[in-house]
């Protein structure tokens, strides 16, 4: 039967991670779901990131609980859909005494579940290549996991279609919604409820509604470096990450670190540079990133920003970066006052936009919440 002759329970607009997560939550409720996307395959923020499912350091109230739930679903989905978990955990390296004090304050909070502090001696025993002479401590978290996003998102979509019966309508633009009808570039789709996951497209659907949220875009730069010849023990981060991740930066103990970094690393902070290093199965390292905010950021990589990222790599790891073999940019939605936007323009419609770059880390929990808000809480036998 044609998709245009079918009455769906749920239509999801957008096949990024939040859209796919919502389709999964609907399918698990037994809903007949369709995902509509204007592109033939994912090529936006969901595949241009680290694939790093971050829990430790997420904002305490809105994002940390969602990240914990999403990590659990990622583990379930990865096994079922044949998505390799490339590695687990994170090492946050501290070179400044103010960073150590902040990490100690974090360890005293309830958000430190699955974390412990490593001394430089213990860290180097486990990873001798971690040669930064100024290393003072490492926060080790065991809760994170990483997938390869360029592989994981297509496999997740394929699994949803094969196993859960989710219908995909690609190369199709949704031009207007008045539930239960979605007017598309290929015909009208019927669905009881609709979830719009537009990423950083604030114009195509409900532009007047979204205008009230002062949304903008964040551009980031990322690099792939050649295999360094050794395996890193986990995702690596550094002091700069402590002032970007709200679970750390909103602690009172962060104030001295913010002051020192503003004095010593002003250029890094002005470009939103902090360090994340993850390793792919082939040994190559994905390194980033930066943050540039504008309504329409320019589409170009800037050598100055790459130099700042690699400078932080050199300082944090104590080694020269391997050769750069690939560069790219990404963009995602950003908001000055919220990490997540959920709006209800109609009773049967929800808009969901992650405005903090944490879609991979929180999307599965968000999808479950969206389905619950539209279809009610799931009855427990």
Coordinates of C-alpha atoms in Angstrom, one line a residue:
X1 CA 0.0 0.0 0.0
X2 CA 1.3 3.5 -0.8
X3 CA 2.5 5.6 2.1
X4 CA 0.0 8.3 0.9
X5 CA -2.9 5.8 1.3
X6 CA -1.8 4.7 4.8
X7 CA -3.0 6.3 8.0
X8 CA 0.0 6.4 10.4
X9 CA -0.1 6.8 14.1
X10 CA 3.0 8.9 14.1
X11 CA 4.9 11.0 11.6
X12 CA 8.4 12.2 12.4
X13 CA 9.9 15.0 10.3
X14 CA 13.6 14.7 10.2
X15 CA 15.8 11.6 10.2
X16 CA 18.6 12.8 12.5
X17 CA 19.3 11.2 15.8
X18 CA 16.3 12.8 17.6
X19 CA 14.0 11.9 14.8
X20 CA 15.2 8.3 14.8
X21 CA 15.0 8.1 18.6
X22 CA 11.4 9.3 18.5
X23 CA 10.5 6.7 15.8
X24 CA 12.0 4.0 18.0
X25 CA 10.1 5.1 21.0
X26 CA 6.9 5.1 19.0
X27 CA 7.7 1.7 17.5
X28 CA 8.3 0.3 20.9
X29 CA 4.7 1.4 21.8
X30 CA 3.4 -0.5 18.8
X31 CA 2.7 2.7 16.8
X32 CA 2.7 2.7 13.0
X33 CA 5.4 5.3 12.3
X34 CA 6.8 7.1 9.3
X35 CA 9.9 9.2 9.1
X36 CA 10.1 11.9 6.4
X37 CA 13.3 13.6 5.5
X38 CA 14.3 15.9 2.7
X39 CA 17.6 14.2 2.1
X40 CA 18.5 10.8 0.7
X41 CA 20.7 10.1 3.7
X42 CA 21.9 11.7 6.9
X43 CA 24.6 14.3 6.4
X44 CA 23.9 16.9 9.1
X45 CA 24.9 17.2 12.8
X46 CA 24.0 13.6 13.6
X47 CA 26.9 12.3 11.4
X48 CA 29.4 15.2 11.7
X49 CA 30.1 14.7 15.4
X50 CA 32.2 12.5 17.6
X51 CA 29.6 9.8 18.3
X52 CA 30.5 10.5 21.9
X53 CA 27.6 9.7 24.3
X54 CA 28.4 12.1 27.1
X55 CA 27.0 11.7 30.6
X56 CA 29.5 13.2 33.1
X57 CA 29.5 16.9 32.9
X58 CA 26.0 17.3 31.4
X59 CA 23.8 20.1 32.8
X60 CA 22.5 18.9 36.1
X61 CA 18.7 19.2 35.7
X62 CA 17.6 19.2 32.1
X63 CA 20.3 17.0 30.4
X64 CA 22.1 14.7 32.9
X65 CA 19.1 12.5 33.6
X66 CA 18.3 12.3 29.9
X67 CA 21.9 11.4 29.1
X68 CA 21.8 8.6 31.6
X69 CA 18.7 7.1 30.1
X70 CA 19.9 7.6 26.5
X71 CA 23.2 5.8 27.3
X72 CA 21.1 2.8 28.5
X73 CA 19.1 2.8 25.2
X74 CA 22.2 3.2 23.1
X75 CA 23.6 0.0 24.7
X76 CA 20.3 -1.8 23.9
X77 CA 20.2 -0.5 20.4
X78 CA 23.8 -1.0 19.6
X79 CA 23.6 -4.7 20.4
X80 CA 20.4 -5.3 18.5
X81 CA 21.2 -3.2 15.4
X82 CA 24.8 -4.3 15.1
X83 CA 26.3 -0.9 15.9
X84 CA 29.8 -1.3 17.3
X85 CA 30.6 0.5 20.5
X86 CA 34.1 1.7 19.6
X87 CA 35.2 2.5 23.1
X88 CA 33.9 3.5 26.5
X89 CA 34.7 6.0 29.2
X90 CA 36.3 9.4 29.3
X91 CA 39.5 10.7 30.7
X92 CA 39.4 14.4 31.6
X93 CA 43.0 15.5 32.1
X94 CA 43.8 18.5 34.4
X95 CA 46.9 20.6 34.1
X96 CA 45.9 23.4 36.4
X97 CA 45.4 23.4 40.2
X98 CA 42.1 25.2 39.7
X99 CA 40.9 22.4 37.4
X100 CA 41.8 19.8 40.1
X101 CA 39.8 21.8 42.7
X102 CA 36.8 21.8 40.4
X103 CA 37.1 18.1 39.7
X104 CA 37.2 17.4 43.4
X105 CA 34.1 19.5 43.9
X106 CA 32.4 17.5 41.1
X107 CA 33.5 14.2 42.7
X108 CA 31.6 15.4 45.9
X109 CA 28.4 15.8 44.0
X110 CA 25.8 13.1 43.1
X111 CA 26.7 13.6 39.4
X112 CA 30.0 11.7 39.9
X113 CA 28.4 8.3 39.6
X114 CA 30.9 6.0 37.8
X115 CA 33.8 8.4 38.2
X116 CA 37.1 8.4 40.1
X117 CA 40.2 10.5 40.2
X118 CA 43.5 9.1 38.9
X119 CA 47.0 10.3 39.8
X120 CA 49.4 11.2 37.1
X121 CA 51.4 8.0 38.0
X122 CA 48.4 5.8 37.7
X123 CA 47.3 7.4 34.4
X124 CA 50.7 7.1 32.8
X125 CA 50.9 3.5 33.9
X126 CA 47.7 2.7 32.0
X127 CA 48.6 4.9 29.1
X128 CA 52.4 5.6 28.9
X129 CA 51.9 7.8 25.8
X130 CA 50.1 10.4 28.0
X131 CA 53.3 12.4 28.3
X132 CA 52.1 15.9 29.3
X133 CA 54.6 17.1 31.9
X134 CA 52.1 19.4 33.6
X135 CA 49.5 16.7 34.2
X136 CA 48.2 16.9 37.8
X137 CA 45.2 14.6 37.7
X138 CA 42.7 12.7 35.6
X139 CA 39.0 12.4 36.1
X140 CA 38.0 8.9 34.8
X141 CA 34.4 8.3 34.0
X142 CA 33.2 4.8 33.0
X143 CA 29.7 5.8 31.9
X144 CA 30.4 7.2 28.5
X145 CA 30.4 5.2 25.3
X146 CA 31.2 6.0 21.7
X147 CA 29.9 4.9 18.3
X148 CA 31.0 5.8 14.8
X149 CA 28.3 8.2 13.8
X150 CA 28.8 7.9 10.1
X151 CA 28.0 4.2 10.4
X152 CA 25.7 4.2 13.4
X153 CA 23.0 6.6 12.1
X154 CA 22.4 4.6 8.8
X155 CA 22.5 1.3 10.7
X156 CA 20.0 2.6 13.2
X157 CA 17.6 3.7 10.4
X158 CA 18.0 0.4 8.6
X159 CA 17.2 -1.5 11.7
X160 CA 14.2 0.6 12.5
X161 CA 12.8 -0.2 9.0
X162 CA 13.7 -3.9 9.0
X163 CA 12.9 -4.9 12.6
X164 CA 10.4 -2.3 13.8
X165 CA 8.5 -1.7 10.5
X166 CA 9.2 2.0 10.5
X167 CA 8.5 3.5 7.0
X168 CA 11.0 6.0 5.6
X169 CA 10.1 8.6 3.0
X170 CA 13.3 10.3 1.9
X171 CA 14.0 13.0 -0.7
X172 CA 10.7 14.6 0.5
X173 CA 10.1 18.0 1.9
X174 CA 7.3 18.6 4.4
X175 CA 5.7 21.9 3.3
X176 CA 3.0 22.3 5.9
X177 CA 1.3 20.5 8.8
X178 CA -2.2 20.6 10.1
X179 CA -2.7 17.3 11.9
X180 CA -3.7 14.7 10.8
X181 CA -2.3 15.9 7.5
X182 CA 1.2 16.6 6.4
X183 CA 1.5 18.3 3.0
X184 CA 4.8 17.2 1.4
X185 CA 6.5 17.7 -2.0
X186 CA 5.3 14.3 -3.1
X187 CA 1.8 14.2 -1.7
X188 CA -0.2 14.3 1.5
X189 CA 0.7 12.0 4.4
X190 CA -1.9 11.1 7.1
X191 CA -0.8 10.7 10.7
X192 CA -2.5 11.0 14.0
X193 CA 0.4 12.8 15.7
X194 CA 3.5 14.5 14.4
X195 CA 6.9 15.2 15.8
X196 CA 9.1 17.8 14.0
X197 CA 12.9 17.4 14.5
X198 CA 14.3 20.2 12.3
X199 CA 17.8 20.4 13.6
X200 CA 19.1 23.9 12.7
X201 CA 16.4 24.6 10.1
X202 CA 14.2 27.2 11.7
X203 CA 12.5 28.4 8.6
X204 CA 10.8 25.5 6.8
X205 CA 8.2 24.7 9.4
X206 CA 6.6 26.9 12.1
X207 CA 9.0 29.8 11.5
X208 CA 6.8 32.3 13.4
X209 CA 6.6 29.9 16.4
X210 CA 10.4 29.3 16.5
X211 CA 11.2 33.0 16.1
X212 CA 10.2 33.6 19.7
X213 CA 13.0 31.4 21.0
X214 CA 16.0 33.5 19.7
X215 CA 17.6 30.5 18.1
X216 CA 20.9 30.7 16.3
X217 CA 23.4 28.3 14.8
X218 CA 26.7 27.0 16.2
X219 CA 29.5 26.1 13.7
X220 CA 32.2 23.8 14.8
X221 CA 35.5 22.6 13.2
X222 CA 36.8 19.1 13.5
X223 CA 39.8 17.1 12.2
X224 CA 40.8 13.5 11.7
X225 CA 44.4 12.8 12.5
X226 CA 46.4 9.7 11.4
X227 CA 46.8 6.7 13.7
X228 CA 49.3 7.8 16.4
X229 CA 50.5 4.2 16.7
X230 CA 48.9 3.5 20.1
X231 CA 45.4 3.2 21.6
X232 CA 44.0 5.9 23.8
X233 CA 42.3 4.4 26.9
X234 CA 39.1 6.4 26.5
X235 CA 37.8 9.6 25.0
X236 CA 40.2 12.3 26.1
X237 CA 39.3 15.8 27.2
X238 CA 41.2 18.7 28.9
X239 CA 40.8 21.7 31.2
X240 CA 39.0 23.8 28.6
X241 CA 36.1 21.3 28.6
X242 CA 35.5 22.1 32.3
X243 CA 34.2 25.6 31.4
X244 CA 32.0 24.4 28.5
X245 CA 30.2 21.5 30.1
X246 CA 27.6 22.9 32.5
X247 CA 27.8 20.0 34.9
X248 CA 31.2 21.3 35.7
X249 CA 31.0 25.0 34.9
X250 CA 27.9 25.7 37.0
X251 CA 29.6 24.5 40.2
X252 CA 30.9 27.3 42.5
X253 CA 34.4 25.9 42.3
X254 CA 34.6 26.7 38.6
X255 CA 35.0 30.5 39.2
X256 CA 38.8 30.4 39.8
X257 CA 39.3 28.3 36.7
X258 CA 37.2 30.6 34.5
X259 CA 39.3 33.5 35.7
X260 CA 42.6 31.9 35.0
X261 CA 41.6 30.6 31.6
X262 CA 40.3 34.0 30.6
X263 CA 43.7 35.4 31.4
X264 CA 45.9 32.6 29.9
X265 CA 43.8 31.2 27.1
X266 CA 41.7 34.1 25.8
X267 CA 42.0 33.2 22.1
X268 CA 40.9 29.6 22.8
X269 CA 37.9 30.8 24.7
X270 CA 36.9 33.4 22.1
X271 CA 36.6 30.7 19.5
X272 CA 34.9 28.3 21.9
X273 CA 37.8 25.8 21.6
X274 CA 37.9 22.8 23.9
X275 CA 39.4 19.4 23.4
X276 CA 37.7 16.1 22.6
X277 CA 39.8 13.3 21.2
X278 CA 38.2 10.0 20.2
X279 CA 39.7 7.0 18.4
X280 CA 38.1 5.2 15.5
X281 CA 38.5 1.5 14.9
X282 CA 41.2 2.1 12.3
X283 CA 43.3 3.9 14.9
X284 CA 42.7 7.4 13.5
X285 CA 41.8 10.2 15.9
X286 CA 38.9 12.5 15.6
X287 CA 39.8 15.8 17.3
X288 CA 37.9 19.0 17.9
X289 CA 36.3 21.3 18.4
X290 CA 35.3 25.0 18.2
X291 CA 32.1 27.0 18.6
X292 CA 31.2 30.0 16.4
X293 CA 27.7 31.4 16.8
X294 CA 25.8 33.2 14.0
X295 CA 22.5 33.1 12.2
X296 CA 24.3 31.8 9.1
X297 CA 27.9 30.9 10.0
X298 CA 30.3 30.9 7.1
X299 CA 30.9 27.4 5.6
X300 CA 34.7 27.4 5.8
X301 CA 37.3 25.9 8.1
X302 CA 39.8 28.5 9.4
X303 CA 43.5 27.5 9.9
X304 CA 43.7 29.7 13.0
X305 CA 41.0 27.7 14.7
X306 CA 42.5 24.3 13.7
X307 CA 45.8 25.6 15.1
X308 CA 44.2 26.4 18.4
X309 CA 42.6 22.9 18.6
X310 CA 45.9 21.2 17.8
X311 CA 47.7 23.4 20.3
X312 CA 45.4 22.1 23.0
X313 CA 46.0 18.6 21.8
X314 CA 49.7 19.1 22.1
X315 CA 49.4 20.6 25.6
X316 CA 47.0 17.9 26.9
X317 CA 48.7 14.8 25.5
X318 CA 52.3 16.0 25.6
X319 CA 52.9 14.8 22.0
X320 CA 52.9 16.4 18.6
X321 CA 49.6 15.8 16.7
X322 CA 49.8 13.2 13.9
X323 CA 49.2 14.4 10.4
X324 CA 45.8 15.8 9.6
X325 CA 44.0 13.5 7.0
X326 CA 40.5 15.1 7.0
X327 CA 38.7 18.3 8.0
X328 CA 35.1 19.2 8.2
X329 CA 32.6 21.6 9.8
X330 CA 29.3 21.0 11.4
X331 CA 26.4 23.2 12.5
X332 CA 23.8 22.7 15.1
X333 CA 21.0 24.7 16.7
X334 CA 21.9 26.8 19.7
X335 CA 19.9 28.8 22.2
X336 CA 21.2 31.4 24.8
X337 CA 18.8 30.2 27.5
X338 CA 18.0 26.5 27.1
X339 CA 19.8 23.2 26.2
X340 CA 16.6 21.8 24.7
X341 CA 13.5 23.2 23.1
X342 CA 10.2 21.3 23.1
X343 CA 7.1 23.1 21.8
X344 CA 3.5 22.2 21.0
X345 CA 2.2 24.3 18.2
X346 CA -0.9 22.1 18.0
X347 CA -2.3 19.5 20.4
X348 CA -1.1 16.6 18.2
X349 CA 2.2 18.2 17.1
X350 CA 5.5 18.6 18.9
X351 CA 8.7 20.4 17.8
X352 CA 11.9 19.1 19.4
X353 CA 15.3 20.8 18.9
X354 CA 18.4 20.1 21.0
X355 CA 20.1 23.5 21.3
X356 CA 23.3 22.4 23.1
X357 CA 25.0 20.0 20.7
X358 CA 24.0 17.0 22.9
X359 CA 21.6 15.2 20.6
X360 CA 23.6 11.9 20.5
X361 CA 23.8 12.0 24.3
X362 CA 20.2 12.7 25.1
X363 CA 18.1 11.9 22.0
X364 CA 16.7 8.6 23.0
X365 CA 15.3 10.0 26.3
X366 CA 13.9 12.9 24.5
X367 CA 12.2 10.6 22.0
X368 CA 10.5 8.7 24.8
X369 CA 9.3 11.9 26.4
X370 CA 7.8 13.2 23.1
X371 CA 5.9 9.9 22.6
X372 CA 4.7 10.0 26.2
X373 CA 3.5 13.6 25.8
X374 CA 1.5 12.7 22.7
X375 CA 0.2 9.3 23.5
X376 CA 0.2 9.2 27.3
X377 CA 2.3 7.2 29.8
X378 CA 2.8 3.6 28.9
X379 CA 0.9 1.2 31.1
X380 CA 3.1 -1.1 33.1
X381 CA 1.7 -4.6 33.5

